[in-house]
CSV table of C-alpha atoms in Angstrom, one decimal:
chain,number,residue,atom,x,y,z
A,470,UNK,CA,3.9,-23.7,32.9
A,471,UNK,CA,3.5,-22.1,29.7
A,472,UNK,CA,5.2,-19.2,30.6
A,473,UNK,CA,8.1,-21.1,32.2
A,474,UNK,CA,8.4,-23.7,28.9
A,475,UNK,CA,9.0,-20.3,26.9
A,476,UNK,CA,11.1,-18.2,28.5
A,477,UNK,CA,13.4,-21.5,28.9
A,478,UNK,CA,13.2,-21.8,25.3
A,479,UNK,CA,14.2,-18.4,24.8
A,480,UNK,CA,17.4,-18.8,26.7
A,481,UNK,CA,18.2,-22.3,25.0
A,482,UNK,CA,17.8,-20.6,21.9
A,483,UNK,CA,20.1,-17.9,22.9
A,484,UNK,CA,22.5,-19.7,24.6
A,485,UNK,CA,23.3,-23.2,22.8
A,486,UNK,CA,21.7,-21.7,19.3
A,487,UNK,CA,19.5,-23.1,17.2
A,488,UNK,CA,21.0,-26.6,16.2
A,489,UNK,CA,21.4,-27.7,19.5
A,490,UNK,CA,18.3,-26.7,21.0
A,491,UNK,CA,16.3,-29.6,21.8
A,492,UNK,CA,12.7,-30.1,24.2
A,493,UNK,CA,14.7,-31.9,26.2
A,494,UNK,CA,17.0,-29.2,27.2
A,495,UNK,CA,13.8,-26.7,27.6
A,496,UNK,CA,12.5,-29.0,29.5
A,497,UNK,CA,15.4,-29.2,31.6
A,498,UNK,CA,15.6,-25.6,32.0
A,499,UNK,CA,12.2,-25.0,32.5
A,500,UNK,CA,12.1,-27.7,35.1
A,501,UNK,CA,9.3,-29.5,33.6
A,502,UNK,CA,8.7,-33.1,31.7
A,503,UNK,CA,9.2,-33.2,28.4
A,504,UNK,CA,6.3,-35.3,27.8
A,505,UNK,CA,4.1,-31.8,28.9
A,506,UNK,CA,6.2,-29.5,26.3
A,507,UNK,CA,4.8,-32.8,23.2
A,508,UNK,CA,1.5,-31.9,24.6
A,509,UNK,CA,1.6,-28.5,24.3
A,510,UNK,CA,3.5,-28.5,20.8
A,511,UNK,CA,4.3,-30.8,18.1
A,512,UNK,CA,8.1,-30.2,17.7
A,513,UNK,CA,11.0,-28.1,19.0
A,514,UNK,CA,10.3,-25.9,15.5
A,515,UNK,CA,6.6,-24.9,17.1
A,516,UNK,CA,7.7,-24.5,20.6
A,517,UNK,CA,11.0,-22.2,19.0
A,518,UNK,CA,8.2,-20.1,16.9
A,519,UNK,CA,5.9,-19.5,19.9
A,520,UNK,CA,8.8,-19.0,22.3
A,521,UNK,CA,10.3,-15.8,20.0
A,522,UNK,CA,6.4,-14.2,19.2
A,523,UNK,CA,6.1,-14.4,23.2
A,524,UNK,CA,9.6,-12.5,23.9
A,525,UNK,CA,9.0,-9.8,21.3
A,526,UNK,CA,4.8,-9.4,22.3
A,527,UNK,CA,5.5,-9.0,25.9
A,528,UNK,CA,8.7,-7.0,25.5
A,529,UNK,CA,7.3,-4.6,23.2
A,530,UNK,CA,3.4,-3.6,24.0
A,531,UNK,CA,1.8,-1.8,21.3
A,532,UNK,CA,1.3,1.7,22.7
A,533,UNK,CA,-2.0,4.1,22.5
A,534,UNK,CA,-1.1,7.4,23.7
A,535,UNK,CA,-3.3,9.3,21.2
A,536,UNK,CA,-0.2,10.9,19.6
A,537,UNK,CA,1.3,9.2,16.8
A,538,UNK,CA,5.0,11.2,17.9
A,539,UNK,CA,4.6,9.6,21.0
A,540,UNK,CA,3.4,6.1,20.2
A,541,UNK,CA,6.3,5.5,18.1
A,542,UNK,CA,8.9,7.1,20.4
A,543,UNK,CA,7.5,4.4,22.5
A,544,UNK,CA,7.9,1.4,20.3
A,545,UNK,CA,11.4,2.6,19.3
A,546,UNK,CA,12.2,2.8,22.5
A,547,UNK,CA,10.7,-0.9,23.4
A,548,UNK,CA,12.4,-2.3,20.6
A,549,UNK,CA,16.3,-0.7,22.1
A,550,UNK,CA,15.1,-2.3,25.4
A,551,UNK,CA,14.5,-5.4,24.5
A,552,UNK,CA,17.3,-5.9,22.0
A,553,UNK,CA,20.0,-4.0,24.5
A,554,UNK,CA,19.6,-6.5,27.3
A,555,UNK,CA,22.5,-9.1,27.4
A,556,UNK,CA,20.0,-11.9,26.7
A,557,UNK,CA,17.9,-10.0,24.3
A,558,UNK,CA,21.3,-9.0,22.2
A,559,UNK,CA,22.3,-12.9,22.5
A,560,UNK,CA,19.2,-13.6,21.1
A,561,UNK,CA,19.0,-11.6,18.0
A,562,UNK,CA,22.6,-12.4,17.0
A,563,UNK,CA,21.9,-16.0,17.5
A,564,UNK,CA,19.0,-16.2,16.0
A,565,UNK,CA,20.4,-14.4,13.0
A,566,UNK,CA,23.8,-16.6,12.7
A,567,UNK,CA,22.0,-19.4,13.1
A,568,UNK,CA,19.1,-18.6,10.1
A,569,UNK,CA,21.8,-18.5,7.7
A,570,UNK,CA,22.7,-22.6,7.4
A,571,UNK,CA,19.0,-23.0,9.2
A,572,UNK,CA,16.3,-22.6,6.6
A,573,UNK,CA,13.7,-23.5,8.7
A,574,UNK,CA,14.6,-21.0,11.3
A,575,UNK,CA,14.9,-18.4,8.5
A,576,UNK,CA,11.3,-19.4,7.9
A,577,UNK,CA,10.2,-18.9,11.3
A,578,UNK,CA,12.2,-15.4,11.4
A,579,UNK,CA,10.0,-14.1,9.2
A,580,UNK,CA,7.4,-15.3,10.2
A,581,UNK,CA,8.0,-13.8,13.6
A,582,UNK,CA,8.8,-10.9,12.1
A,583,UNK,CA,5.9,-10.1,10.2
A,584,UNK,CA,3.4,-11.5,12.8
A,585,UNK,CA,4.9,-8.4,15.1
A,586,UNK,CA,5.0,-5.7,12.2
A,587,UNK,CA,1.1,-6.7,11.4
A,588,UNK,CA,0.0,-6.6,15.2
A,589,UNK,CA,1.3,-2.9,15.6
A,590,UNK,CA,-0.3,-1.4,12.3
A,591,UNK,CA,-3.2,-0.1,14.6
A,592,UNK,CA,-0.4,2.5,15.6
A,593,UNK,CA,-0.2,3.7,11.9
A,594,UNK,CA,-3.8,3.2,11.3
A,595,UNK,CA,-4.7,5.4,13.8
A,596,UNK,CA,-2.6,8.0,13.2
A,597,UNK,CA,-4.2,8.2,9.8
A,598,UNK,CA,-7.5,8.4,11.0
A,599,UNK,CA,-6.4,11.6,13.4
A,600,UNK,CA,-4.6,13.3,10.4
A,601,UNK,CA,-1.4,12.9,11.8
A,602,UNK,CA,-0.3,11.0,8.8
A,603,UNK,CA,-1.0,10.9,4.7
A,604,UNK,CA,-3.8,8.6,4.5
A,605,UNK,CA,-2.2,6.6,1.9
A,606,UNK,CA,1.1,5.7,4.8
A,607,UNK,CA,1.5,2.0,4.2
A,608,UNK,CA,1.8,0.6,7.8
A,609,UNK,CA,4.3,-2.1,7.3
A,610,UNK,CA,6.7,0.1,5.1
A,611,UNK,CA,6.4,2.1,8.4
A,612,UNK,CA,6.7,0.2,10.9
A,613,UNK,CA,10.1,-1.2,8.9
A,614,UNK,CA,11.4,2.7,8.7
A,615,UNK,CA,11.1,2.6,12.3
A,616,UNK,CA,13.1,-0.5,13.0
A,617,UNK,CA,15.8,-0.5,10.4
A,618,UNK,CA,18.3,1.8,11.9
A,619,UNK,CA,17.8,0.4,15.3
A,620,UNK,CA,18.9,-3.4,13.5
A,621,UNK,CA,21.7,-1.8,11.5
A,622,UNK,CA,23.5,-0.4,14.2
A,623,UNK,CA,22.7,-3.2,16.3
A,624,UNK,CA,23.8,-5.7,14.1
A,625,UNK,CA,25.9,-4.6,11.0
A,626,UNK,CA,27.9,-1.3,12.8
A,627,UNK,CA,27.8,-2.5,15.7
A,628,UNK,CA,27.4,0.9,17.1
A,629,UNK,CA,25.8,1.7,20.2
A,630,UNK,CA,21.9,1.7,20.7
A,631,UNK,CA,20.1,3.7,22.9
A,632,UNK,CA,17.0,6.1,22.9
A,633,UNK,CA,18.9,9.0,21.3
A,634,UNK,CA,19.1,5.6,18.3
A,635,UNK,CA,15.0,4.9,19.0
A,636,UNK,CA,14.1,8.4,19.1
A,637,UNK,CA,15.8,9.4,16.1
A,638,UNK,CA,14.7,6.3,14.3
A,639,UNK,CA,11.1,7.6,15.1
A,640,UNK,CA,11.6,10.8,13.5
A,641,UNK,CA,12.9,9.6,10.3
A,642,UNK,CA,10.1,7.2,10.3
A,643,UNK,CA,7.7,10.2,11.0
A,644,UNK,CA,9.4,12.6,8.5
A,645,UNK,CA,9.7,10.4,5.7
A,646,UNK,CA,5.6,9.3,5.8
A,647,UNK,CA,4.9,13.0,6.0
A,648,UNK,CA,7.0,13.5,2.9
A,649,UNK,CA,4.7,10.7,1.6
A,650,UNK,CA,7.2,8.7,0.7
A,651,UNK,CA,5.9,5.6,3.0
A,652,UNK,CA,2.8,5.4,0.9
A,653,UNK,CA,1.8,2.4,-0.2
A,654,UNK,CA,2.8,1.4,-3.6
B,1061,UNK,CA,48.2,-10.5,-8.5
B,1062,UNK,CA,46.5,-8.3,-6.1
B,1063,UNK,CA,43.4,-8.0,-7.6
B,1064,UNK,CA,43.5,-12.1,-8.0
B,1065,UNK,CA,44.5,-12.5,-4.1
B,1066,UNK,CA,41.7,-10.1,-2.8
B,1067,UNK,CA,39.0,-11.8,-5.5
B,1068,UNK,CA,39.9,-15.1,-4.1
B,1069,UNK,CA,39.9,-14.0,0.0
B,1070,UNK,CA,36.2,-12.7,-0.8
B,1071,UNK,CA,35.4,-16.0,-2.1
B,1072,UNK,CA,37.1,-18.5,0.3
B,1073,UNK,CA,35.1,-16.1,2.7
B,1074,UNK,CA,31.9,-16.5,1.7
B,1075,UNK,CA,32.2,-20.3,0.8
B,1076,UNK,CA,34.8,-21.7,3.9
B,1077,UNK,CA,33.4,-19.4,6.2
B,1078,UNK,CA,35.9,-17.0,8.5
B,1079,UNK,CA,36.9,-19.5,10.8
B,1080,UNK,CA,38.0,-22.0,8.0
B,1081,UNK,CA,39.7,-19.6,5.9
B,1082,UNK,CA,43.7,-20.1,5.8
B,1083,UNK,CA,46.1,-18.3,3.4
B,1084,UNK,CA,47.0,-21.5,2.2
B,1085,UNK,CA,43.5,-21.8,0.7
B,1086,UNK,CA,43.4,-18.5,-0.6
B,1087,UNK,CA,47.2,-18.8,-2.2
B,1088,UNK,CA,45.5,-22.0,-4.3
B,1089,UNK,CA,42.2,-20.0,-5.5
B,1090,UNK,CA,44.3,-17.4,-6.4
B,1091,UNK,CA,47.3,-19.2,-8.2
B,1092,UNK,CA,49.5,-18.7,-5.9
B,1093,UNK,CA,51.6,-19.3,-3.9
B,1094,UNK,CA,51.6,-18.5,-0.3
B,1095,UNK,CA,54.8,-16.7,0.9
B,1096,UNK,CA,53.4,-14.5,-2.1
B,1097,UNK,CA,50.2,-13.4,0.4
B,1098,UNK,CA,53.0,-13.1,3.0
B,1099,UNK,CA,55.1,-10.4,1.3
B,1100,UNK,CA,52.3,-8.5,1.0
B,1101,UNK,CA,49.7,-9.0,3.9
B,1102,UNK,CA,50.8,-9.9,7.3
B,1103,UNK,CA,48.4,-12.7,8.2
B,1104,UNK,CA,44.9,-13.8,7.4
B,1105,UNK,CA,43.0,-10.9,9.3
B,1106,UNK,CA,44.4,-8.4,7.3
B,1107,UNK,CA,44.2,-10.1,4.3
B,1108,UNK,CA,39.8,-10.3,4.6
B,1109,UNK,CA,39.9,-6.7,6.0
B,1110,UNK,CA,41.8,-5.8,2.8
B,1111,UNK,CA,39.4,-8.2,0.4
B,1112,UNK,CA,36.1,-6.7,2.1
B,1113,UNK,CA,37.0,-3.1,2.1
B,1114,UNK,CA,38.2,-3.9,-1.7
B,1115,UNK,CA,35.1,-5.6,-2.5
B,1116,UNK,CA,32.4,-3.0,-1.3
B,1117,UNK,CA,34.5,0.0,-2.6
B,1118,UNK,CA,34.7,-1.1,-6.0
B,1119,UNK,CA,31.2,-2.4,-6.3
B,1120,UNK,CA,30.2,1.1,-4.7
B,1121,UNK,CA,31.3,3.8,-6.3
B,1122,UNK,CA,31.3,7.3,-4.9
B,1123,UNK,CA,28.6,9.1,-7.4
B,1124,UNK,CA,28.6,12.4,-8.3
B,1125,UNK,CA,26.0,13.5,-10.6
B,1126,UNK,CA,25.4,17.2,-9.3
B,1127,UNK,CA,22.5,16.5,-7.6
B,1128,UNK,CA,22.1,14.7,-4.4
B,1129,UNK,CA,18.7,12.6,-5.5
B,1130,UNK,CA,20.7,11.5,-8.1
B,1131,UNK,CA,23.5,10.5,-5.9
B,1132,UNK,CA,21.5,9.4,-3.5
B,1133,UNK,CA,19.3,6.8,-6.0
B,1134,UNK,CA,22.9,5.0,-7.4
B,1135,UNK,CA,24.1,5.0,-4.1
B,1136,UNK,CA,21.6,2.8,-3.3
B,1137,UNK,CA,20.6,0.8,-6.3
B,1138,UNK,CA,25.1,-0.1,-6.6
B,1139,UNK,CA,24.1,-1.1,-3.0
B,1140,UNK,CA,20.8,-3.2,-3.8
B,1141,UNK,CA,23.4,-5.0,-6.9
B,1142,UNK,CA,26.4,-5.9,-4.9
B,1143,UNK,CA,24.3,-7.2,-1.7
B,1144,UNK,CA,22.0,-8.9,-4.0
B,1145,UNK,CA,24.3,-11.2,-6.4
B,1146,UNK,CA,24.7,-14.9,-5.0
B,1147,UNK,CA,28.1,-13.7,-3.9
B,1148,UNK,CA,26.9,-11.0,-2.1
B,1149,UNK,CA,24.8,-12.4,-0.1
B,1150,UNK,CA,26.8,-15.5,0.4
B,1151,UNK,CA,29.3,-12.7,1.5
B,1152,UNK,CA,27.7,-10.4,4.1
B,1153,UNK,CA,25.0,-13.6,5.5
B,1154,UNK,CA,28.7,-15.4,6.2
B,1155,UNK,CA,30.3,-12.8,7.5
B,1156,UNK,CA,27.6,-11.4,9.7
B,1157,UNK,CA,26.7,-15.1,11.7
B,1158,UNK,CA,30.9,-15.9,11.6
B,1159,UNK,CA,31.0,-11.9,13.7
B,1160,UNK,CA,28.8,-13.3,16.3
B,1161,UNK,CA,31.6,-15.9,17.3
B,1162,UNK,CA,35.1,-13.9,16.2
B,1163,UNK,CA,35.2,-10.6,17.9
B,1164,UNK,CA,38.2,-10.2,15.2
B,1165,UNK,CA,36.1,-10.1,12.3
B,1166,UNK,CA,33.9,-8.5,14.2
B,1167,UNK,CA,35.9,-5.8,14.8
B,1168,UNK,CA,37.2,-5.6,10.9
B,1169,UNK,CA,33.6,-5.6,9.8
B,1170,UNK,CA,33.1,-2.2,11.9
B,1171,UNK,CA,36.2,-0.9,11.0
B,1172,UNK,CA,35.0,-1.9,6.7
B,1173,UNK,CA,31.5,-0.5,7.3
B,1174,UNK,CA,33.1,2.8,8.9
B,1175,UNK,CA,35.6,3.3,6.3
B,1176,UNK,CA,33.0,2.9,3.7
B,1177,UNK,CA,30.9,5.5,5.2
B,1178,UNK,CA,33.3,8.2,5.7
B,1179,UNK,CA,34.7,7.3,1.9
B,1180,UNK,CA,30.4,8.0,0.9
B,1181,UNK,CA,30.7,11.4,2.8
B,1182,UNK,CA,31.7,13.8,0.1
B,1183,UNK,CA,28.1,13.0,-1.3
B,1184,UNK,CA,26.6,14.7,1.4
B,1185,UNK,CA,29.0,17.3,1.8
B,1186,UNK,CA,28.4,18.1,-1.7
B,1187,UNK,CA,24.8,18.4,-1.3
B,1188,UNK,CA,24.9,21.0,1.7
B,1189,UNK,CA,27.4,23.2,-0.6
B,1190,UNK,CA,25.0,23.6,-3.2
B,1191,UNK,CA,22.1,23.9,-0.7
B,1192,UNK,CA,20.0,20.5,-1.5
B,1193,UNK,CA,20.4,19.7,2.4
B,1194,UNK,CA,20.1,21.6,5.9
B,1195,UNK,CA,24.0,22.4,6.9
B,1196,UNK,CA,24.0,20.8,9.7
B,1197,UNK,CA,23.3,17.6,8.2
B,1198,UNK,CA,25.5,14.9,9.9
B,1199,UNK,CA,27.2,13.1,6.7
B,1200,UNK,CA,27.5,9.8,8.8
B,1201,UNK,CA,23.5,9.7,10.0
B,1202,UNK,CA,22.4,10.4,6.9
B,1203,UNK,CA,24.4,7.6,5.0
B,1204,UNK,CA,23.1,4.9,7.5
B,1205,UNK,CA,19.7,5.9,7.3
B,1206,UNK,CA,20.0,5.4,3.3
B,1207,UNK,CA,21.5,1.7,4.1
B,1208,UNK,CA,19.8,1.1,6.8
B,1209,UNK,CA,16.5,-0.5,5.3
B,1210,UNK,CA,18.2,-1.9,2.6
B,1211,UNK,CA,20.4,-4.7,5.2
B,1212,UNK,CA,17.1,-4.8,7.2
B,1213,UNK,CA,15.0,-6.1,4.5
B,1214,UNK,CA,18.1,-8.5,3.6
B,1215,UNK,CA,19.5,-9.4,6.6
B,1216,UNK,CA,16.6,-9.5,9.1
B,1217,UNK,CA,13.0,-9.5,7.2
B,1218,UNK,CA,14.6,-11.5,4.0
B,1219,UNK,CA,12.2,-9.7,1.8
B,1220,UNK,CA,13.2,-8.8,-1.7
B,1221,UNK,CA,15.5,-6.3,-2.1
B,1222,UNK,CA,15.3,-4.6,-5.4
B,1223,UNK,CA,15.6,-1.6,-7.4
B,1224,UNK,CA,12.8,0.4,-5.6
B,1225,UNK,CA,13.9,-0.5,-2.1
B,1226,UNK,CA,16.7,1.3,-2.9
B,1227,UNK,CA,15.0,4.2,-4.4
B,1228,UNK,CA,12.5,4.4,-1.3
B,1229,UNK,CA,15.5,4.2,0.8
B,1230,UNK,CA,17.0,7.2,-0.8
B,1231,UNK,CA,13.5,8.9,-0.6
B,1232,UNK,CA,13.2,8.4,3.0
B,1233,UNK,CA,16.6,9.5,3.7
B,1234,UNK,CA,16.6,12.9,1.9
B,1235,UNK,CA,12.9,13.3,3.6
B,1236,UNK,CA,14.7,13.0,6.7
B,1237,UNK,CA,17.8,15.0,6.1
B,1238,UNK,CA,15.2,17.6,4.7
B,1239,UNK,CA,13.0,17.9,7.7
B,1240,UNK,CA,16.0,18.0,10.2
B,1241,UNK,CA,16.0,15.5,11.5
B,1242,UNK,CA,19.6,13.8,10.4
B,1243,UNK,CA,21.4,16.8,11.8
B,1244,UNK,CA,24.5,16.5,13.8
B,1245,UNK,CA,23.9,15.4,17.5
């Protein structure tokens, strides 16, 4: 049910946008009473939160190949994946559109956001414990390197985004904390 | 009068919003009057494609100190300022969610962020001549990677953008470009 309640959200979300997304519409979607989504969360804001921390966990695994090259290749290339899908692209640019006269949802953004950056710092952490990286490589100022271009192109170019765009983007990222100029200030 | 008519197409645009703009709006911020837009842009669309590309190249100049950490720093800090005023960010927040609805803006957001680029290229170009970067350092990669961050943070982490963002994002660029890894495809 759970599962079903926030995928539906997800493509509410994506498809009518933010202001018009209500738990009756998920529930709709989802096929379920709306009376089960109020048990399961206080309002559509919760149910919105949980449903875009579920899309971006599940679509983008944190990877532990032993090689920090690899590892990051990985989540660049997770990232492209997810936000290169028609509903994943919908998503983003909705989500962003709609953040601008949404406070709130600019709030949850972030939160999202930083929730996802924290929950792959193992991947820098243990890359500085192998010596792949300066010991002093701030994970989050990483992890940001890594995503950046794939975000620009995506959504301020508007250029195309592929691997050749994630594994690029994992390069610079990689390049720039060996410079030590990712260290933490 | 120019200068008055672009000012005021910025303005309307980051207050009305693309879709509410008119050049009857625009004409009364500015002073004047309409058929005065009309003899010299042929409708609204080119009109904000003028205004935008007006606004970021005069609040971006083209640096060129002799060195390309130089360049590469007020580059990025004219950046950080423009992006960072109320205006600013009024500006690029509306004009970013209004793309996701009107292809056409869309489309002359590209075609502004492309121009602006190619405009930053001599930077770069520079910089290879007096051997600061690889040669085969592709002009276009590298300028994205240096703005890259700084619309990530803004746009899609709303973080602070300041002064060292934009310094970092220089840092990380030229560590890039300097390890290779910006060269041409």
């Amino acid at each position: 049910m759970r599962t079903a309640v926030l995928a539906a959200a997800v493509t509410e979300l994506a498809t009518t946008g933010y202001a018009a997304l209500t738990v009756e519409g998920v529930a709709q979607r989802a096929g379920v009473h709306k009376t089960t989504i109020y048990r399961n969360w206080k309002d559509s804001d919760s149910l919105v939160s949980d449903a875009l921390a579920g899309h971006f966990d599940s679509d983008i695994p944190i990877p532990d190949t032993g090689s920090v090259d690899d590892d990051l290749r990985a989540l660049a290339r997770s990232l492209v994946a997810t936000l290169t899908t028609q509903a994943g692209r919908a998503l983003i640019t909705t989500v962003l559109a709609d953040a601008v006269g949404h406070p709130r949802l600019a709030e949850l953004k972030q939160a999202v956001f930083d929730d996802r950056f924290r929950r792959a710092e193992p991947v820098v952490t243990r890359a500085v414990e192998r010596g792949e990286l300066p010991p002093d490589t701030d994970p989050s100022e990483f992890l940001k390197a890594l995503a950046a271009p794939v975000f620009f192109r995506l959504v301020l170019t508007g250029e195309p985004v592929d691997e050749t765009t994630a594994d690029r983007a994992a390069q610079v990222a990689l390049a720039a904390a060996r410079a030590g100029v990712l260290s933490a200030a």
